[in-house]
């Protein structure tokens, strides 16, 4: 008799979000006039600390990563931070999508 193989467990490999992916996602949000698109170049007195104040865990980590990368990209572009703004928005969108997928993943039974 042939022994049956146990069903393969589903393991989700989380790949890092690349700059290219984040910029494309942010540009798509911008082009679609998405209400969730936030222009970091026009913060109107709101600081990063204000934005991060109520975040925690993975959401805070993702925001901190997006801010750090945004500031670095904006600095390197010498004033044209459009691509950096696309990155910021796209990164947060893709990170949120990843978190939602991880929550929906069934947990393997013991």
XYZ file of C-alpha atoms in Angstrom:
110
model
C 0.000 0.000 0.000
C 1.113 3.500 -0.801
C 1.213 5.917 2.117
C -0.607 9.149 1.556
C 1.396 12.313 1.841
C 0.087 14.858 4.292
C -1.424 17.909 2.659
C 1.164 20.619 2.205
C 0.867 23.361 4.735
C 0.481 26.788 3.282
C 3.353 29.031 4.240
C 3.229 32.623 3.205
C 6.579 34.048 2.287
C 6.468 37.772 2.751
C 8.686 39.532 0.304
C 9.833 43.047 1.023
C 8.076 45.858 -0.782
C 10.379 47.288 -3.424
C 10.638 50.981 -4.235
C 9.464 50.259 -7.761
C 6.322 48.479 -6.508
C 5.573 51.208 -3.976
C 6.025 54.045 -6.492
C 3.788 52.277 -9.029
C 1.082 51.664 -6.409
C 1.268 55.268 -5.191
C 1.131 56.662 -8.710
C -1.916 54.488 -9.418
C -3.577 55.884 -6.285
C -2.714 59.434 -7.371
C -3.959 58.893 -10.938
C -7.203 57.383 -9.610
C -7.682 60.398 -7.311
C -7.842 57.964 -4.363
C -9.178 59.643 -1.215
C -6.518 57.839 0.827
C -3.657 59.476 -1.090
C -1.834 61.755 1.330
C 0.488 64.490 0.071
C 3.362 64.687 2.565
C 4.505 67.901 0.857
C 1.314 69.629 2.057
C 0.945 68.590 5.689
C -0.659 71.875 6.827
C 0.887 71.914 10.280
C 0.516 68.204 10.981
C 3.779 66.563 12.024
C 4.956 62.997 11.604
C 4.638 62.579 15.382
C 0.950 63.514 15.129
C 0.426 60.899 12.444
C 2.278 58.169 14.372
C 0.746 58.985 17.750
C -2.044 56.413 17.695
C -0.296 53.719 15.671
C 1.315 50.636 17.158
C 2.888 47.348 16.156
C 3.262 46.549 12.464
C 1.237 49.594 11.459
C 3.638 51.923 13.321
C 6.675 50.100 11.921
C 5.325 50.432 8.377
C 4.603 54.147 8.867
C 8.089 54.760 10.270
C 9.637 52.916 7.307
C 7.528 54.919 4.845
C 8.468 58.223 6.517
C 12.176 57.381 6.578
C 12.200 56.351 2.909
C 10.049 59.326 1.896
C 12.406 61.791 3.589
C 15.443 60.136 2.020
C 13.895 60.151 -1.465
C 12.635 63.736 -1.111
C 16.119 64.884 -0.067
C 17.768 63.158 -3.032
C 15.356 64.691 -5.572
C 16.292 68.280 -4.699
C 12.773 69.594 -4.318
C 10.732 67.422 -6.700
C 9.311 65.002 -4.195
C 6.464 63.718 -6.376
C 8.032 60.283 -6.758
C 8.769 60.219 -3.030
C 5.104 61.029 -2.297
C 4.031 58.206 -4.632
C 6.430 55.883 -2.794
C 5.073 56.946 0.617
C 1.456 56.277 -0.341
C 2.173 53.104 -2.287
C 4.343 51.651 0.459
C 1.631 52.203 3.064
C -1.043 50.733 0.765
C 1.000 47.618 -0.051
C 2.000 47.169 3.608
C -1.650 47.423 4.656
C -2.614 44.861 2.004
C 0.081 42.513 3.339
C -1.158 42.895 6.912
C -4.723 42.142 5.804
C -3.580 39.009 3.943
C -1.654 37.794 6.986
C -4.713 38.224 9.187
C -6.841 36.208 6.738
C -4.329 33.329 6.549
C -5.630 30.210 8.275
C -3.436 29.167 11.153
C -1.970 25.678 10.837
C -3.479 23.234 13.329
C -1.218 21.320 15.668
